[in-house]
Short mmCIF file of C-alpha atoms and ligand atoms in Angstrom, two decimals:
data_model
loop_
_atom_site.label_atom_id
_atom_site.label_comp_id
_atom_site.label_asym_id
_atom_site.label_seq_id
_atom_site.Cartn_x
_atom_site.Cartn_y
_atom_site.Cartn_z
CA MET A 1 -15.39 -25.52 -4.25
CA THR A 2 -18.69 -26.81 -3.36
CA PRO A 3 -19.50 -30.29 -5.42
CA PRO A 4 -21.09 -29.38 -8.76
CA ALA A 5 -24.67 -30.75 -9.56
CA THR A 6 -22.68 -33.61 -11.29
CA ALA A 7 -21.89 -35.02 -7.75
CA THR A 8 -25.38 -36.28 -7.43
CA ALA A 9 -25.23 -37.89 -10.69
CA ALA A 10 -21.93 -39.49 -9.90
CA ASP A 11 -23.49 -41.57 -7.13
CA GLN A 12 -26.17 -42.83 -9.74
CA LYS A 13 -24.42 -43.18 -13.06
CA ASP A 14 -21.76 -45.61 -13.76
CA PHE A 15 -19.02 -43.18 -14.98
CA ILE A 16 -15.79 -44.47 -16.19
CA LEU A 17 -13.78 -42.10 -14.56
CA SER A 18 -14.74 -39.73 -11.55
CA VAL A 19 -12.48 -37.61 -10.38
CA GLU A 20 -13.30 -35.37 -7.23
CA GLY A 21 -11.45 -32.84 -5.15
CA LEU A 22 -8.04 -33.88 -6.75
CA THR A 23 -5.74 -31.66 -5.32
CA VAL A 24 -1.43 -31.93 -5.86
CA SER A 25 0.65 -29.78 -4.35
CA PHE A 26 4.55 -29.16 -5.24
CA ASP A 27 6.08 -27.45 -2.29
CA GLY A 28 3.05 -25.49 -1.48
CA PHE A 29 2.33 -24.56 -5.12
CA LYS A 30 -1.15 -26.36 -6.23
CA ALA A 31 -0.99 -27.16 -9.70
CA VAL A 32 -4.06 -28.97 -9.58
CA ASN A 33 -6.60 -27.37 -6.80
CA ASP A 34 -9.73 -29.31 -5.72
CA LEU A 35 -10.43 -30.65 -9.45
CA SER A 36 -13.37 -32.85 -9.87
CA PHE A 37 -14.62 -34.16 -13.46
CA TYR A 38 -16.34 -37.01 -14.83
CA VAL A 39 -15.97 -39.31 -17.94
CA ASP A 40 -18.66 -41.13 -19.40
CA GLU A 41 -18.27 -44.67 -21.18
CA ASN A 42 -17.20 -43.98 -25.02
CA GLU A 43 -16.98 -40.34 -24.23
CA ILE A 44 -14.11 -38.01 -25.92
CA ARG A 45 -13.15 -35.61 -23.46
CA VAL A 46 -11.02 -32.98 -24.47
CA ILE A 47 -9.23 -30.95 -21.61
CA ILE A 48 -7.99 -27.64 -23.12
CA GLY A 49 -6.71 -24.35 -21.04
CA PRO A 50 -3.56 -22.12 -21.12
CA ASN A 51 -0.24 -23.40 -20.44
CA GLY A 52 0.77 -23.99 -16.95
CA ALA A 53 -3.17 -24.78 -16.28
CA GLY A 54 -2.45 -28.11 -14.71
CA LYS A 55 -3.47 -30.22 -17.57
CA THR A 56 -0.24 -32.34 -17.68
CA THR A 57 -0.07 -32.93 -14.27
CA VAL A 58 -3.85 -34.00 -14.00
CA LEU A 59 -3.14 -36.98 -16.70
CA ASP A 60 0.17 -37.70 -14.34
CA LEU A 61 -2.01 -38.05 -11.37
CA ILE A 62 -4.85 -40.04 -13.32
CA CYS A 63 -1.72 -42.70 -14.70
CA GLY A 64 0.03 -42.97 -11.50
CA ARG A 65 3.01 -41.15 -12.09
CA THR A 66 2.62 -38.46 -9.51
CA LYS A 67 0.66 -38.72 -6.31
CA ALA A 68 -2.42 -36.94 -5.54
CA THR A 69 -1.97 -34.79 -2.12
CA GLU A 70 -5.76 -34.82 -1.74
CA GLY A 71 -8.63 -36.33 -3.42
CA SER A 72 -9.95 -39.20 -5.33
CA ILE A 73 -10.02 -40.91 -8.94
CA LYS A 74 -12.05 -43.53 -9.56
CA PHE A 75 -11.74 -45.73 -12.82
CA ARG A 76 -14.76 -48.13 -12.83
CA GLY A 77 -15.20 -47.71 -9.22
CA LYS A 78 -11.83 -48.60 -8.51
CA GLU A 79 -9.71 -46.06 -6.50
CA LEU A 80 -6.45 -45.33 -8.26
CA THR A 81 -4.64 -42.70 -5.94
CA ASP A 82 -3.25 -45.89 -4.04
CA MET A 83 -2.22 -47.90 -7.13
CA LYS A 84 1.19 -48.06 -8.64
CA GLU A 85 1.72 -46.94 -12.18
CA HIS A 86 1.86 -50.76 -13.57
CA GLN A 87 -1.15 -51.45 -11.57
CA ILE A 88 -2.99 -48.40 -13.30
CA VAL A 89 -2.10 -49.71 -16.59
CA HIS A 90 -2.99 -53.21 -15.63
CA ALA A 91 -6.60 -52.01 -14.82
CA GLY A 92 -6.98 -50.64 -18.13
CA VAL A 93 -5.45 -46.90 -18.16
CA GLY A 94 -3.10 -46.33 -21.48
CA ARG A 95 -1.43 -43.10 -21.58
CA LYS A 96 0.61 -41.06 -24.14
CA PHE A 97 2.64 -38.87 -23.80
CA GLN A 98 4.05 -35.85 -25.39
CA ASN A 99 7.09 -36.77 -27.09
CA PRO A 100 6.72 -40.33 -28.48
CA SER A 101 8.43 -43.25 -27.22
CA ILE A 102 8.91 -45.87 -29.91
CA TYR A 103 11.71 -48.16 -30.56
CA GLU A 104 13.32 -46.26 -33.35
CA GLU A 105 15.56 -49.14 -34.51
CA LEU A 106 12.89 -51.58 -34.68
CA THR A 107 10.06 -51.97 -37.33
CA VAL A 108 6.39 -51.04 -36.38
CA PHE A 109 5.33 -54.73 -36.67
CA GLU A 110 7.84 -55.21 -33.93
CA ASN A 111 7.01 -52.24 -31.87
CA LEU A 112 3.41 -53.40 -32.01
CA GLU A 113 4.36 -56.97 -31.28
CA LEU A 114 6.52 -55.65 -28.38
CA SER A 115 3.29 -53.81 -26.63
CA PHE A 116 0.97 -56.92 -27.14
CA PRO A 117 0.13 -57.89 -23.69
CA ARG A 118 1.44 -61.01 -22.75
CA GLY A 119 1.71 -63.57 -19.53
CA LYS A 120 -1.69 -63.98 -18.16
CA SER A 121 -2.51 -67.49 -20.17
CA VAL A 122 0.51 -67.97 -22.02
CA ILE A 123 1.74 -71.77 -21.81
CA GLY A 124 3.88 -73.49 -23.97
CA ALA A 125 1.28 -75.53 -26.04
CA LEU A 126 -0.54 -72.07 -26.74
CA THR A 127 2.35 -70.27 -27.90
CA PHE A 128 2.32 -71.66 -31.52
CA ARG A 129 -1.49 -70.42 -31.86
CA ARG A 130 -0.64 -67.57 -30.34
CA ASP A 131 1.77 -66.37 -32.65
CA GLY A 132 -1.12 -66.17 -35.03
CA GLU A 133 -3.25 -64.31 -32.94
CA VAL A 134 -0.42 -61.76 -32.03
CA ARG A 135 0.10 -61.18 -35.91
CA ASP A 136 -3.40 -60.66 -36.65
CA ARG A 137 -3.71 -58.35 -33.73
CA VAL A 138 -0.61 -56.27 -34.88
CA GLU A 139 -2.10 -56.60 -38.67
CA GLU A 140 -5.54 -55.11 -37.24
CA ILE A 141 -4.02 -52.15 -35.00
CA ALA A 142 -1.51 -51.36 -37.75
CA ASP A 143 -4.38 -50.71 -40.40
CA LEU A 144 -6.49 -48.65 -37.63
CA VAL A 145 -3.41 -46.10 -37.18
CA PHE A 146 -2.73 -45.98 -40.99
CA LEU A 147 0.50 -48.21 -40.80
CA LYS A 148 -0.66 -51.46 -42.43
CA ASP A 149 1.66 -50.54 -45.56
CA HIS A 150 4.68 -49.88 -43.18
CA LEU A 151 5.05 -52.90 -41.20
CA LYS A 152 8.38 -53.64 -42.46
CA THR A 153 9.12 -50.23 -41.97
CA GLU A 154 12.19 -49.15 -39.45
CA ALA A 155 10.41 -46.55 -36.87
CA ALA A 156 13.02 -43.99 -37.24
CA ILE A 157 12.23 -43.17 -40.72
CA LEU A 158 8.55 -42.75 -40.20
CA SER A 159 7.09 -39.17 -40.37
CA HIS A 160 6.66 -37.29 -36.95
CA GLY A 161 2.76 -38.01 -37.43
CA GLN A 162 3.55 -41.73 -38.12
CA LYS A 163 5.34 -42.12 -35.19
CA GLN A 164 2.57 -40.85 -33.05
CA TRP A 165 0.32 -42.85 -34.86
CA LEU A 166 2.29 -45.98 -33.82
CA GLU A 167 2.68 -44.97 -30.08
CA ILE A 168 -1.31 -44.90 -30.39
CA GLY A 169 -0.94 -48.13 -31.94
CA MET A 170 1.04 -49.42 -29.20
CA LEU A 171 -1.49 -48.25 -26.52
CA LEU A 172 -4.63 -49.66 -28.54
CA ILE A 173 -3.11 -53.02 -28.66
CA GLN A 174 -3.29 -53.13 -24.93
CA SER A 175 -7.10 -52.56 -25.15
CA PRO A 176 -7.25 -49.96 -22.25
CA GLU A 177 -10.47 -48.64 -21.58
CA LEU A 178 -9.70 -45.41 -21.23
CA LEU A 179 -6.81 -43.75 -23.35
CA MET A 180 -5.20 -40.51 -22.25
CA LEU A 181 -3.24 -38.40 -25.23
CA ASP A 182 -1.33 -35.46 -24.60
CA GLU A 183 -1.12 -32.80 -27.36
CA PRO A 184 -1.38 -35.91 -29.80
CA VAL A 185 -1.44 -33.79 -33.18
CA ALA A 186 1.38 -31.25 -32.31
CA GLY A 187 3.88 -31.38 -34.69
CA MET A 188 1.47 -32.86 -37.36
CA SER A 189 0.30 -31.74 -40.96
CA VAL A 190 -3.27 -30.74 -41.40
CA ALA A 191 -4.11 -34.17 -43.35
CA GLU A 192 -2.41 -36.12 -40.64
CA ARG A 193 -4.59 -33.85 -37.93
CA LEU A 194 -7.94 -34.94 -39.58
CA LYS A 195 -6.76 -38.28 -40.16
CA THR A 196 -6.03 -38.53 -36.25
CA ALA A 197 -9.47 -37.21 -35.57
CA GLU A 198 -10.80 -40.24 -37.81
CA LEU A 199 -8.85 -42.46 -35.97
CA LEU A 200 -10.35 -41.36 -32.27
CA ASN A 201 -13.97 -41.00 -33.56
CA THR A 202 -13.46 -44.73 -34.50
CA ILE A 203 -11.91 -46.25 -31.56
CA ILE A 204 -14.40 -44.52 -29.26
CA HIS A 205 -17.14 -47.53 -29.86
CA ASN A 206 -14.73 -49.44 -27.48
CA GLN A 207 -13.40 -46.89 -25.08
CA SER A 208 -13.20 -43.87 -23.30
CA VAL A 209 -10.41 -41.07 -24.45
CA ILE A 210 -9.11 -38.01 -22.73
CA VAL A 211 -7.31 -35.49 -25.20
CA ILE A 212 -5.36 -32.50 -24.02
CA GLU A 213 -4.95 -30.27 -27.25
CA HIS A 214 -4.64 -26.70 -28.41
CA ASP A 215 -5.94 -27.35 -31.95
CA MET A 216 -9.25 -25.74 -31.95
CA LYS A 217 -10.12 -27.32 -35.22
CA PHE A 218 -9.13 -30.83 -33.72
CA VAL A 219 -11.13 -30.33 -30.53
CA GLU A 220 -14.04 -29.58 -32.63
CA ASP A 221 -13.80 -32.56 -34.57
CA ILE A 222 -13.76 -34.85 -31.58
CA ALA A 223 -14.61 -33.59 -28.70
CA HIS A 224 -17.93 -34.82 -26.91
CA ARG A 225 -17.37 -32.58 -23.87
CA VAL A 226 -14.45 -29.79 -23.20
CA THR A 227 -13.06 -28.95 -19.83
CA VAL A 228 -11.32 -26.05 -19.69
CA MET A 229 -8.73 -25.74 -16.89
CA HIS A 230 -6.99 -22.61 -15.71
CA GLN A 231 -4.51 -22.38 -12.64
CA GLY A 232 -5.31 -25.84 -11.91
CA LYS A 233 -9.25 -25.64 -11.30
CA VAL A 234 -11.90 -26.49 -14.08
CA LEU A 235 -13.01 -23.08 -15.28
CA THR A 236 -15.88 -24.45 -17.24
CA GLU A 237 -17.04 -27.57 -19.00
CA GLY A 238 -19.80 -28.17 -21.74
CA SER A 239 -20.04 -28.67 -25.64
CA MET A 240 -17.12 -27.12 -27.80
CA ASP A 241 -19.82 -24.59 -29.06
CA ARG A 242 -20.66 -23.39 -25.79
CA VAL A 243 -17.26 -23.29 -24.23
CA LYS A 244 -15.52 -21.37 -26.89
CA HIS A 245 -18.26 -18.51 -26.75
CA ASP A 246 -17.58 -18.51 -22.69
CA PRO A 247 -16.21 -14.85 -21.74
CA LYS A 248 -14.21 -16.35 -19.16
CA VAL A 249 -12.52 -18.67 -21.84
CA VAL A 250 -11.86 -16.26 -24.38
CA GLU A 251 -10.19 -14.07 -21.79
CA VAL A 252 -7.90 -16.76 -19.94
CA TYR A 253 -7.30 -18.96 -23.01
CA LEU A 254 -9.04 -18.51 -26.57
CA GLY A 255 -8.44 -14.47 -26.65
CA HIS A 256 -4.42 -14.90 -26.60
N1 ADP B 301 6.76 -32.34 -10.62
C1 ADP B 301 6.59 -30.81 -10.75
N2 ADP B 301 7.17 -30.05 -9.45
C2 ADP B 301 7.14 -28.89 -9.47
N3 ADP B 301 6.29 -28.40 -10.35
C3 ADP B 301 5.39 -28.65 -11.14
C4 ADP B 301 5.75 -30.30 -11.44
N4 ADP B 301 4.83 -30.81 -12.57
C5 ADP B 301 4.08 -29.75 -12.97
N5 ADP B 301 4.79 -28.72 -12.25
C6 ADP B 301 4.07 -27.04 -11.93
O1 ADP B 301 2.57 -27.04 -12.56
C7 ADP B 301 2.02 -26.32 -13.26
C8 ADP B 301 1.09 -26.95 -14.15
O2 ADP B 301 1.78 -27.96 -15.33
P1 ADP B 301 1.50 -28.66 -16.01
O3 ADP B 301 0.19 -29.61 -15.65
O4 ADP B 301 2.74 -29.08 -16.65
O5 ADP B 301 0.55 -27.46 -17.10
P2 ADP B 301 0.00 -27.73 -18.68
O6 ADP B 301 -0.06 -29.27 -19.18
O7 ADP B 301 -1.52 -27.20 -18.45
O8 ADP B 301 0.82 -26.52 -19.48
C9 ADP B 301 3.31 -25.48 -13.63
O9 ADP B 301 3.23 -24.14 -12.83
C10 ADP B 301 4.41 -26.12 -13.60
O10 ADP B 301 5.79 -25.89 -13.53
MG1 MG B 302 1.27 -29.91 -20.84
#
């Protein structure tokens, strides 16, 4: 594929994420095939496409869980393809998987507290001050993810939607500059979906977000731009309004 027109723009503009010519081959099968896309600061990008299109694999590649066969992933100009998973997290990329991974037996507060980033500047004398700092931050994040009245609730008894929010909160408390969410509203009620859209539209003032989703109403509520994937490639990209009327998109995805 020849580089898209945006490749020129990529040279001039500071995208938070630039993915170029990204390919991964599993025993000869290219799950992601020469994929390029660019995400702006404070953008909510939604990736849609049929099952098996390679969407989850793209997130696996960005977060370092899967190694690219070819291509480049630049986050704030830093090449991620040579970095390990924990280094990528440390660089500011947070990723939520499809199933919530929270500690069921711990409370909401404890789950958030455990996710608070520690280690860099903690020395004994500062611990006391830091406890207050942690508590404030936990409460701030709990409020953001609609769980401030559930701080003492054991995570196991939260609703499925609340568990998803808790996990988003556990990522947000680490202040990632890029947050990636794989099908965050799957299994949520309509009301929970609306609140999740509200949450993403709030946090976007501080970070960029990549979301994989199938719920088109939700996508319309959040997407600044939509990238449609098919067979490991970008089928098309643009505003939701343009993409949903694209005959190619209707044919491979929306028509089903
Ligand atoms: N680790 C892997 N080994 C082999 N094949 C894989 C692996 N991960 C994903 N695939 C294949 O890559 C394709 C894309 O999968 P995936 O990224 O999960 O699609 P999507 O999230 O769009 O539904 C599928 O055909 C899947 O079976
Ligand atoms: Mg997937």
